[in-house]
XYZ file of C-alpha atoms in Angstrom:
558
model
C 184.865 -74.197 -72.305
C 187.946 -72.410 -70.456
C 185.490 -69.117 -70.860
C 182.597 -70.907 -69.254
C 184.466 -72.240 -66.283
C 185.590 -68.568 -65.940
C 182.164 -67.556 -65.386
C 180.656 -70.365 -63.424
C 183.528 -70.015 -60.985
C 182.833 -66.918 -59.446
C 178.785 -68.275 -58.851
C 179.725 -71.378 -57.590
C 182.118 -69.232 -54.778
C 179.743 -67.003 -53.834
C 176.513 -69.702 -53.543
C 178.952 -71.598 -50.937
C 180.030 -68.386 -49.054
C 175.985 -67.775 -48.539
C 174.836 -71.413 -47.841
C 177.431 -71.833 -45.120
C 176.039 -71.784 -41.321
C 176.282 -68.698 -38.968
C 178.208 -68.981 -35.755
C 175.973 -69.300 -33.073
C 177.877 -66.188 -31.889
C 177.423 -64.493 -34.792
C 173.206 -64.905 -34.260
C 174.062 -63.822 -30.845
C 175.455 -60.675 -31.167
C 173.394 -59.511 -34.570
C 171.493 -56.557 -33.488
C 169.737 -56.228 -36.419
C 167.817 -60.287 -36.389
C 164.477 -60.173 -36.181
C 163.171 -61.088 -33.075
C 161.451 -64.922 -32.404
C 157.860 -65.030 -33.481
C 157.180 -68.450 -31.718
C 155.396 -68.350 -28.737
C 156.353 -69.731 -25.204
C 155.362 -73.059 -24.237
C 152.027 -73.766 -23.349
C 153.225 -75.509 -19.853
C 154.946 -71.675 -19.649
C 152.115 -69.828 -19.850
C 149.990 -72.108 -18.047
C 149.897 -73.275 -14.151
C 150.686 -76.835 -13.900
C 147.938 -79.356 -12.371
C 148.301 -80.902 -9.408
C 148.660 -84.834 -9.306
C 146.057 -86.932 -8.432
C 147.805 -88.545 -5.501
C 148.751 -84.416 -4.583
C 144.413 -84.066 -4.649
C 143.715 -87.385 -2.628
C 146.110 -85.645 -0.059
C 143.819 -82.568 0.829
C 140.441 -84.277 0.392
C 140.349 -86.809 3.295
C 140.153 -83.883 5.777
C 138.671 -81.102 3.375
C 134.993 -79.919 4.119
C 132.063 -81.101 2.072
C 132.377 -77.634 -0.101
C 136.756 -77.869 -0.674
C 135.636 -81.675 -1.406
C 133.149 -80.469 -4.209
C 135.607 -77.856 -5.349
C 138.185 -80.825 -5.442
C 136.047 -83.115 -7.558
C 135.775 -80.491 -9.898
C 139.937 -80.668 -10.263
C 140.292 -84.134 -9.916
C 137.682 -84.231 -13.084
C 139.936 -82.286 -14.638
C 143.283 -83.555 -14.143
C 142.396 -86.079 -17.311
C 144.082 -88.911 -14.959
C 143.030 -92.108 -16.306
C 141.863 -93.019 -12.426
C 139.816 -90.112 -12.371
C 136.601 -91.996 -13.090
C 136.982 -95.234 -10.972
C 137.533 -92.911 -8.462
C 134.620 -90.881 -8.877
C 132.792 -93.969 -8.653
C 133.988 -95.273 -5.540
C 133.543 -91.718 -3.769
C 130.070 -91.922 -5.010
C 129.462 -95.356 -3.844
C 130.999 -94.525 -0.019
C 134.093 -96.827 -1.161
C 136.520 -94.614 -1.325
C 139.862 -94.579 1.113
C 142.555 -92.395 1.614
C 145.858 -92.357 3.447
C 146.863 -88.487 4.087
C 150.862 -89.537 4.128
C 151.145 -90.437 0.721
C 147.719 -89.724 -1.292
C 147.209 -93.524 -1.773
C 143.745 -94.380 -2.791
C 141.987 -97.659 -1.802
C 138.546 -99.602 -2.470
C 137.023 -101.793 0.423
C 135.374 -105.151 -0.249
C 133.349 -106.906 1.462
C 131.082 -106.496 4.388
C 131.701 -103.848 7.333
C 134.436 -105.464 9.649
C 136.098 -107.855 6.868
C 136.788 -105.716 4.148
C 139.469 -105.719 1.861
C 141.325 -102.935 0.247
C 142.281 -102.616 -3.183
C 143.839 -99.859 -5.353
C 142.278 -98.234 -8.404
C 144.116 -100.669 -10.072
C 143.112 -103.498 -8.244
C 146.178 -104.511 -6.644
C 145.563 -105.288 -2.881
C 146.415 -102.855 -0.516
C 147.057 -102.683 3.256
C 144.411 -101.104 6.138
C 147.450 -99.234 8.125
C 146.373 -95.832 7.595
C 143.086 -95.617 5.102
C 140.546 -92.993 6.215
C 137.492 -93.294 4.548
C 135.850 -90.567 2.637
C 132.439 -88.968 3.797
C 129.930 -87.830 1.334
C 127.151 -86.028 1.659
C 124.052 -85.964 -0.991
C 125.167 -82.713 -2.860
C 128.914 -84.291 -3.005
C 127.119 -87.644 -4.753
C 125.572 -85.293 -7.152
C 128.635 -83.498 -7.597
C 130.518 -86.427 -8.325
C 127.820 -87.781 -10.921
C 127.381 -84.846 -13.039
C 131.674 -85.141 -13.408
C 131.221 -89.050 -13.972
C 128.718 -88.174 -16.375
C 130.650 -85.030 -18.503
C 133.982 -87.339 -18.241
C 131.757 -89.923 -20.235
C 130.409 -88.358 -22.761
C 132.806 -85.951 -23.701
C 135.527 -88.662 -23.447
C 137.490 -89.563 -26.646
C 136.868 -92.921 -27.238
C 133.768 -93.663 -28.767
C 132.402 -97.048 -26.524
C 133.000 -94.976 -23.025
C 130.615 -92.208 -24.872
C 128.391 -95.185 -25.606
C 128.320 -96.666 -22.482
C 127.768 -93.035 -20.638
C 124.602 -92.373 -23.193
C 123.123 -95.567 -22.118
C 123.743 -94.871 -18.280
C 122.065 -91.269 -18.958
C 118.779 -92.646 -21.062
C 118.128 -94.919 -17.535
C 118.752 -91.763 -15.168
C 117.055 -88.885 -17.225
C 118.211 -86.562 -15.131
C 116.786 -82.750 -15.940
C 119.869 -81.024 -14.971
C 122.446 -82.880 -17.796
C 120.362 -81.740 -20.475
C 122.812 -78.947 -21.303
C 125.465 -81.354 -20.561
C 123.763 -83.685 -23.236
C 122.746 -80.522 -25.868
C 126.834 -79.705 -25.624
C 127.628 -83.489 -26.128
C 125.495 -83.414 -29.147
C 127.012 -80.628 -30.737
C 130.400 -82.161 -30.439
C 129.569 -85.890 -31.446
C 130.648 -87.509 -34.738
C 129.456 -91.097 -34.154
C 126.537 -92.209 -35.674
C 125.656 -94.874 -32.942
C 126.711 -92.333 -30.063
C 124.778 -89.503 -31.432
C 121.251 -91.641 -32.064
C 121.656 -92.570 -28.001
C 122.308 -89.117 -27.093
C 119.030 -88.055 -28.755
C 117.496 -90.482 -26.819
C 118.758 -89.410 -23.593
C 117.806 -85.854 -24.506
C 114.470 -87.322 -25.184
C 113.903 -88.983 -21.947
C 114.794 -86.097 -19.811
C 111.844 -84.402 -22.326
C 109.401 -86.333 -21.071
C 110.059 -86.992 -17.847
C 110.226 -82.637 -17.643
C 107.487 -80.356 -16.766
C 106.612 -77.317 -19.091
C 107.612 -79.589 -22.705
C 105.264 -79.265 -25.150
C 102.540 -81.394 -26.731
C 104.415 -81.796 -30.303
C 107.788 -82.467 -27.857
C 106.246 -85.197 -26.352
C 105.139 -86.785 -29.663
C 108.484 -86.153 -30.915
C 110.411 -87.494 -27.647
C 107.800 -90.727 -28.468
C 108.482 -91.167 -31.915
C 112.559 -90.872 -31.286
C 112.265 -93.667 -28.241
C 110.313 -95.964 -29.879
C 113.137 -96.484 -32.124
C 115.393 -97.879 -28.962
C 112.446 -100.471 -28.776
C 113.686 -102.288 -25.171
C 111.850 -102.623 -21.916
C 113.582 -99.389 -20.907
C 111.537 -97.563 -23.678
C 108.542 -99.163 -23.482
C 108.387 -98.378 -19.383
C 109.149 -94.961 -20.247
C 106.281 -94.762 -22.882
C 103.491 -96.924 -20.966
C 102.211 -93.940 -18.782
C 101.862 -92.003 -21.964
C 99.125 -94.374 -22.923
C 96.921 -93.189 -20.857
C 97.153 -89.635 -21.230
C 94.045 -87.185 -21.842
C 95.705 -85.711 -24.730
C 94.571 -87.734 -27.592
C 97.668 -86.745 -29.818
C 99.791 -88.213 -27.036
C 97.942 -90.804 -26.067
C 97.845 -92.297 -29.917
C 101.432 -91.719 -30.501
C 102.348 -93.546 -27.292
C 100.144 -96.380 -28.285
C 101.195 -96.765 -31.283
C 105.202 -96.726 -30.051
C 103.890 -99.193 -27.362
C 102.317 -101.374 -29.890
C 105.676 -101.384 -32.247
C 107.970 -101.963 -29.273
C 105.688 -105.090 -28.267
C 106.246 -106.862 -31.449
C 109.842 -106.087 -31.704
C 109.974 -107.571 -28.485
C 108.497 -110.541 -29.279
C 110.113 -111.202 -32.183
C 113.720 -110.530 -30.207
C 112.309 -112.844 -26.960
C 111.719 -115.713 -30.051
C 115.082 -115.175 -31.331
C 116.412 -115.457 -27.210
C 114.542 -118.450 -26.883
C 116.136 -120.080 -30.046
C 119.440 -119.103 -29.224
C 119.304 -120.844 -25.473
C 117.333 -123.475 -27.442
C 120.489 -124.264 -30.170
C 122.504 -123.907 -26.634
C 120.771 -126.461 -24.900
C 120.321 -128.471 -27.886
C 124.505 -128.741 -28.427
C 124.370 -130.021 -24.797
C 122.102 -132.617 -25.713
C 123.975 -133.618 -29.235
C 127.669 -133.742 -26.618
C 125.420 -135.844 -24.325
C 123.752 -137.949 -27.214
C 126.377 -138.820 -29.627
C 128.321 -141.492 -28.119
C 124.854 -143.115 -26.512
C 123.706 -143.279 -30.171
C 126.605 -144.829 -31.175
C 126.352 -147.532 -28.417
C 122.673 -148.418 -29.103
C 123.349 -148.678 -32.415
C 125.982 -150.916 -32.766
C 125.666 -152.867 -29.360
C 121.948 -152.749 -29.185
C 122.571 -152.043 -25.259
C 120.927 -149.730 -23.130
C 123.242 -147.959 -21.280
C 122.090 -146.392 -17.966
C 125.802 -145.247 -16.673
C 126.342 -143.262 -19.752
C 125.749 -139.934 -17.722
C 128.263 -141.519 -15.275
C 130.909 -140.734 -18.443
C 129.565 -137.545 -18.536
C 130.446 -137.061 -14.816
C 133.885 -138.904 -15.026
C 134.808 -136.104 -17.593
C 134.043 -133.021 -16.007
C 135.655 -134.348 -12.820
C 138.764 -134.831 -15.048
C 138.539 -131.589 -16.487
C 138.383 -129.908 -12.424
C 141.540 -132.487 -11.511
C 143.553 -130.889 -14.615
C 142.750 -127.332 -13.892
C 143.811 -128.053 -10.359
C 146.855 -129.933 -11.315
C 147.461 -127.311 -13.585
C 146.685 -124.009 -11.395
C 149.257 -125.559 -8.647
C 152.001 -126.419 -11.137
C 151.830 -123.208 -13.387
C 148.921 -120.875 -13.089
C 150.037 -119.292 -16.189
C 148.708 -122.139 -17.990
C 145.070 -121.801 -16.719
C 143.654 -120.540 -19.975
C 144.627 -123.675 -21.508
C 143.435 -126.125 -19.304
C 140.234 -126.330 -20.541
C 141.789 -127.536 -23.848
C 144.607 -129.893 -22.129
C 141.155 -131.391 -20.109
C 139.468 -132.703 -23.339
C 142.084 -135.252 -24.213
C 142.081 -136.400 -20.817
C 138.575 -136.896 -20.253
C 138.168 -138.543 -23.320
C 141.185 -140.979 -22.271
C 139.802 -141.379 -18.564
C 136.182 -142.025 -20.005
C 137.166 -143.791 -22.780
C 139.090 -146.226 -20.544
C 136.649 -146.259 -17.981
C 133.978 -147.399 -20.602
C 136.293 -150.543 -22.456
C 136.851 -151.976 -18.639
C 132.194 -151.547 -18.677
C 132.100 -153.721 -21.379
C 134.519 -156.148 -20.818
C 133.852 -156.575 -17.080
C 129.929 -156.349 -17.072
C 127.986 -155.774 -20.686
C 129.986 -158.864 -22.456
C 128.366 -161.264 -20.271
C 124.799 -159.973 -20.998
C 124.357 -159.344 -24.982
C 120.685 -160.492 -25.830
C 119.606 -160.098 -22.331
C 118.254 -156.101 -22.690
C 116.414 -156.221 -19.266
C 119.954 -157.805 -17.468
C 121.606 -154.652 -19.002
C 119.883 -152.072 -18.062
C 119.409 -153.095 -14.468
C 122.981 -153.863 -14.534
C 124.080 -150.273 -15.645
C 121.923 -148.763 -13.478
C 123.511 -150.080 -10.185
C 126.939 -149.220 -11.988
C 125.939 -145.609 -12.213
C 124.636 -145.632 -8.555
C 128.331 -147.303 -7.696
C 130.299 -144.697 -10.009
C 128.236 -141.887 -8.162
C 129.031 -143.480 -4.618
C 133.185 -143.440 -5.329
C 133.151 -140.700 -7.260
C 131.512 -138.788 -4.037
C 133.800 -141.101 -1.515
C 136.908 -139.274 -3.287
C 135.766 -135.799 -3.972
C 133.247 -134.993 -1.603
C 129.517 -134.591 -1.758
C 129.973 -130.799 -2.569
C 129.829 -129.106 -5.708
C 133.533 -128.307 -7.454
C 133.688 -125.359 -9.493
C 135.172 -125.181 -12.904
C 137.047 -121.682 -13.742
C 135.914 -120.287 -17.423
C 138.868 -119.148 -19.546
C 139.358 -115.672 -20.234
C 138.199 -116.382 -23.753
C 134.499 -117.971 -22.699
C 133.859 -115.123 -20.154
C 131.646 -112.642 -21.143
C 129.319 -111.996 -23.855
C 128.336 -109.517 -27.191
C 124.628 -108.084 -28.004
C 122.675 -108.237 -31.558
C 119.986 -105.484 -31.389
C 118.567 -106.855 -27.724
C 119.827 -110.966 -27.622
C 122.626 -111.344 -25.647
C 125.085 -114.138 -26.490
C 127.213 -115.171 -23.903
C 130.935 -116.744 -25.167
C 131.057 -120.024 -23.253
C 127.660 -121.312 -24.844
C 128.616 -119.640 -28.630
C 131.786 -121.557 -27.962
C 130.405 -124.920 -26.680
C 128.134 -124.714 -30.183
C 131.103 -124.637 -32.313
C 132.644 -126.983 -29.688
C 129.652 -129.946 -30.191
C 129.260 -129.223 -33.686
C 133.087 -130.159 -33.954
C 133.433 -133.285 -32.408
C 130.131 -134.432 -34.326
C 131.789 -133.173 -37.616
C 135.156 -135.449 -36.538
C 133.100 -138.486 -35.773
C 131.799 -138.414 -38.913
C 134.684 -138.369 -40.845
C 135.963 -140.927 -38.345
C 133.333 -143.561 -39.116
C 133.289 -142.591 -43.069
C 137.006 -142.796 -43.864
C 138.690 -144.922 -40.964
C 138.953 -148.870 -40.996
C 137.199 -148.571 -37.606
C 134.647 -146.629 -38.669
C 134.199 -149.051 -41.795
C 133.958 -152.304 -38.923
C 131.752 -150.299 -37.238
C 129.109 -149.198 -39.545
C 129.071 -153.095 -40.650
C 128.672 -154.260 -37.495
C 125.791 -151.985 -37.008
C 124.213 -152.961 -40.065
C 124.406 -156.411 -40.345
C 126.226 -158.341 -37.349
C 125.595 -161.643 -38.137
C 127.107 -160.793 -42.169
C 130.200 -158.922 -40.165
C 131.362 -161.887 -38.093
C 131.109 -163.718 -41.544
C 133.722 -161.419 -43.001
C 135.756 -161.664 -40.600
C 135.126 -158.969 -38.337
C 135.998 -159.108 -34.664
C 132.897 -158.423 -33.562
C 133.417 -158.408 -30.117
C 136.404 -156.433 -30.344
C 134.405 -153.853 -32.523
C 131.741 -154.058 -29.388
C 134.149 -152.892 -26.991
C 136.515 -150.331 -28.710
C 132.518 -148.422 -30.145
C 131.368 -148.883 -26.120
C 134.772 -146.768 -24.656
C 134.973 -144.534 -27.801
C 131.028 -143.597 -27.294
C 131.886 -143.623 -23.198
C 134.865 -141.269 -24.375
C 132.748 -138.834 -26.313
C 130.385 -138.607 -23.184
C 133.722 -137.575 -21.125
C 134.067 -134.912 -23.996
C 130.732 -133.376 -23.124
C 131.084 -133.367 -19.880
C 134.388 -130.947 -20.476
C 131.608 -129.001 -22.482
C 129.005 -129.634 -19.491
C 131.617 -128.011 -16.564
C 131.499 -124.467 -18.496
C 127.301 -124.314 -17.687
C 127.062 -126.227 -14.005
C 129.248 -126.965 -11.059
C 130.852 -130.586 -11.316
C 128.763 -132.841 -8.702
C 128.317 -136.760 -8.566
C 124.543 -136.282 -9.906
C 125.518 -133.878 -12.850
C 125.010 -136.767 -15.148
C 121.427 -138.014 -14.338
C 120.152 -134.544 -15.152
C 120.801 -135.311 -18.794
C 120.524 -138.853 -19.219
C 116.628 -139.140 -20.260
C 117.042 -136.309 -22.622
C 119.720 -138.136 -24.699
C 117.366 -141.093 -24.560
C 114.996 -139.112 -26.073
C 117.473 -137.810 -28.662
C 118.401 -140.649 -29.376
C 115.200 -142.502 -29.956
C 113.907 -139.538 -32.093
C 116.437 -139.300 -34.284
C 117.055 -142.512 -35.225
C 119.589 -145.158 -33.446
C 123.225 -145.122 -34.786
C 122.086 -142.421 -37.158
C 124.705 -139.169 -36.339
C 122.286 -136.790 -38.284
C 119.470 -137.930 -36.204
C 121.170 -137.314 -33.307
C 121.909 -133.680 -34.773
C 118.329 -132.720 -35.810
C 117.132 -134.364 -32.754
C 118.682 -132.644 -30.099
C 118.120 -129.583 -31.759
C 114.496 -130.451 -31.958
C 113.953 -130.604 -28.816
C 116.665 -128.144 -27.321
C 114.316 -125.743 -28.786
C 111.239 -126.633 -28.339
C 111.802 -127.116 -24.666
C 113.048 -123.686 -24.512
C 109.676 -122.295 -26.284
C 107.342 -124.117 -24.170
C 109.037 -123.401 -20.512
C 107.507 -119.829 -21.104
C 104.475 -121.173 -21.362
C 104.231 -123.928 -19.297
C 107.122 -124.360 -17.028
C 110.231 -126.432 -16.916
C 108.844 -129.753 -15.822
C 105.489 -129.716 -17.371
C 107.630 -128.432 -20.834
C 109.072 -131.892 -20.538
C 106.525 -133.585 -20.053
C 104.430 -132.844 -23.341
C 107.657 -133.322 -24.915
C 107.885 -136.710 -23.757
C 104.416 -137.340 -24.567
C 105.111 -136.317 -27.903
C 108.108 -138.586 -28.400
C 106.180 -141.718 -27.244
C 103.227 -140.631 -29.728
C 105.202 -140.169 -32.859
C 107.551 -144.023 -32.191
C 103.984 -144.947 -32.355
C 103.756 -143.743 -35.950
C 107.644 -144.353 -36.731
C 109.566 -146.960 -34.119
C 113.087 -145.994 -35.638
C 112.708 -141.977 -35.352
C 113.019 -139.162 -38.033
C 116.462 -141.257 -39.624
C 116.661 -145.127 -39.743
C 119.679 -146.789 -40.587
C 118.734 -149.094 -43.869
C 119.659 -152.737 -43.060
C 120.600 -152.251 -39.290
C 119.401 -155.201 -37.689
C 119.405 -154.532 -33.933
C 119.589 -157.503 -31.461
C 116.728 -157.055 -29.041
């Protein structure tokens, strides 16, 4: 062992002596190091460009030529801004103050505008010169918009620049498009670049006949109006190779169309149609326990959107942070206001006339005229707006139907509450006194059943659910004192076709004819669409008085 460590300790010295770190000295002074292979730094090497705000400086007094050449650095500076600004210059929007290269956007008509900055924070006047362009600085500024697009590095800005491009077809970005090609990765991006590049081919002189076919065949696939315009004069041609190939594209393009205008028309139909079920739900539930027509129910619906504008209000003046919630604080409180509003109905005015169908009606009909009347005395006879919520603004495209957010959300929104009153009536003791009452009143006052309780609590719960849909209702029209008559006879007609009392009927039936007022409108018009719907509502009671689902044993006082 002693021999070993004899050996080993010699190593062990030396591999320490030649691991240890020069002196920075030492690498100073050694004549003999090799010299650094690693290059200078690019910003070394390179000039450094000038700031945007440095570029707004020298172009509100630059000619129209120093103004193209500084578009052309502006483009690229790779300033996020770069692009709004383009746009605004474009547009003739586009202010500058020399002193500190500020940039502004006016608003608004010649004499009131407002200023805002590319970020859109407001901005004062003192000192904003506006920009003059000419038509070759437009053009300028477009073909930079236009290469900032679609060779930028996120994929939807490429997407969105291709689409701009396919509508313009201009001849001169076709190398611009042939070096965006080359470059592009995406398989969406790249299949609307080759339709750009065949737009500009036939909308060019000197392409050939088997280019034209080819520029057909590829735009057909888009299969919008856009294409089909583009195609239609191609129809007509004297060249019969053209002429079928556009023809046939036309003729594929039409039925995609039509199938995509059916699927448009059911989606506004299923829209309509939630409206209707919102509207619907608590009426059915009325007529089919009470047996009463009720002609203020679209007087609830009003009460509840005007709750839902005093709650945004209230809420926007006490903390405007808040004002995405609103919306969801309102639909407790319209249910509460309606709800409320409906009990002190029945116990004031429908009590007094069970039995007497005729005394009702006329009786809730000079309610809703009295509701409308204070309800106008206190807000005013104009419209009140209702802000959306971030979250229902907007909407999202499948192939070519647009679906906006506030209707996909006041789907889910109806379907919701109908799912909840459901459960409500299956598994609560309410619901339980309700569905007896409804079925047999007579047996239910037997067993002991408050039935006049159970006639007032079903009147302000159905008079709350209407308060509910008009939460729903504010998202699609502006709050007025009439925004409840414009749904009333529809969720009479729901109601009757589905079936009294019956939740499902009220479902299918609204549905029914949400849609099938939205395929007919094409066809014949809003107000004639209604009108052979009504007709066929009053010829199929005639075949079935208690619509598509009657309750089995409901015994309804007329």
């Amino acid at each position: 062992m002693k021999r070993i460590f004899a050996y080993l300790l010699p190593v062990l010295a030396l591999t320490a002596v030649l691991s240890a770190p020069i002196p920075a000295a030492a690498q100073a002074g050694d004549t003999q190091a090799e010299p650094a292979t690693e290059s200078p730094p690019e910003s070394a090497s390179e000039p450094a460009k000038p700031s945007l705000s440095a570029l707004l400086t020298r172009l509100g007094d630059a000619s129209f030529d120093e103004k193209a050449a500084i578009v052309d650095e502006i483009a690229a500076s790779g300033d996020p801004q770069a692009v709004p600004l383009l746009r605004a210059l474009s547009g003739g929007n586009l202010y500058v103050r020399a002193s500190d290269g500020l940039a502004a956007v006016s608003k608004g008509e010649e004499g009131s505008e407002t200023y805002t900055s590319l970020t859109g924070d407001p901005v004062e006047a003192e000192g904003l010169e506006k920009v003059r362009v000419n038509n070759m600085l437009r053009r300028k500024v477009t073909a930079a918009v236009s290469r900032l697009g679609l060779l930028s590095p996120k994929a939807d800005v490429r997407l969105t620049s291709a689409r701009a491009a396919f509508l313009e077809h201009d001849e001169e970005m076709l190398p611009l498009v042939e070096e965006a090609l080359a470059k592009e990765t995406d398989s969406g991006v790249k299949t609307a670049l080759q339709q750009v590049r065949a737009a500009i081919a036939l909308t060019s002189s000197g392409v050939t006949d088997d280019a034209v076919v080819a520029a057909i065949d590829v735009i057909k696939d888009r299969g919008d109006e856009d294409a089909r315009n583009l195609i239609k004069p191609f129809t007509e041609s004297e060249n019969a190779k053209i002429k079928a190939a556009a023809v046939r594209a036309a003729n594929a393009i039409n039925t995609s169309l039509g199938y995509w205008a059916a699927a448009q028309n059911a989606w506004y139909g299923l829209s309509l149609g939630s409206v209707l079920l919102l509207a619907a739900v608590g009426l059915a539930i009325t007529m089919g326990v009470m047996g009463v027509i009720n002609m203020a129910h679209g007087e609830m619906v009003m009460l509840g959107a005007y709750t839902t504008y005093v709650v945004q209000d209230v809420m926007h003046s006490i903390a405007p942070a808040l004002d995405t919630v609103s919306l969801v604080v309102a639909v407790p409180m319209a249910f509460l206001v309606a709800g409320l509003a409906g009990v002190a109905i029945e116990r004031s005015i429908i009590r007094f006339l069970y039995g007497r169908p005729l005394e009702t009606l006329l009786a809730t009909w000079g309610l809703s005229l009295v509701l409308q009347q204070t309800v106008r005395t206190i807000f005013g006879p104009t419209n009140k707006t209702v802000i959306s919520p971030s979250w229902m603004s907007g909407a999202f495209e499948i192939g070519h139907l647009t679906v906006t957010y506030n209707r996909l959300w006041i789907i889910i929104f109806s379907l919701a509450v109908l799912g909840l009153m459901m459960a409500l009536l299956r598994y609560t003791r309410f619901g339980l006194q309700t569905r007896a009452v409804t079925q047999n009143r007579r047996m239910a006052a037997a067993m002991g059943i408050r039935t006049d309780l159970v006639d007032a609590m079903t009147f302000g719960f159905g008079s709350g659910i209407a308060g509910i849909a008009g939460v729903a209702l504010s998202q699609l029209d502006n709050v007025s004192p009439n925004l409840g008559q414009s749904y009333i006879i529809d969720s009479f007609m729901v109601v009757v076709f589905g079936g009294v009392g019956n939740l499902w009927g009220t479902l299918v039936g609204s549905m029914t004819l949400g849609i099938a007022n939205k395929f007919l409108e094409p066809y014949a018009g809003a107000v004639l669409g209604k009108i052979f719907v009504l007709v066929f509502i009053i010829l199929f009671i005639q075949r079935r008085p208690r619509g598509l689902f009657a309750l089995k044993g409901r015994a309804l006082e007329g």
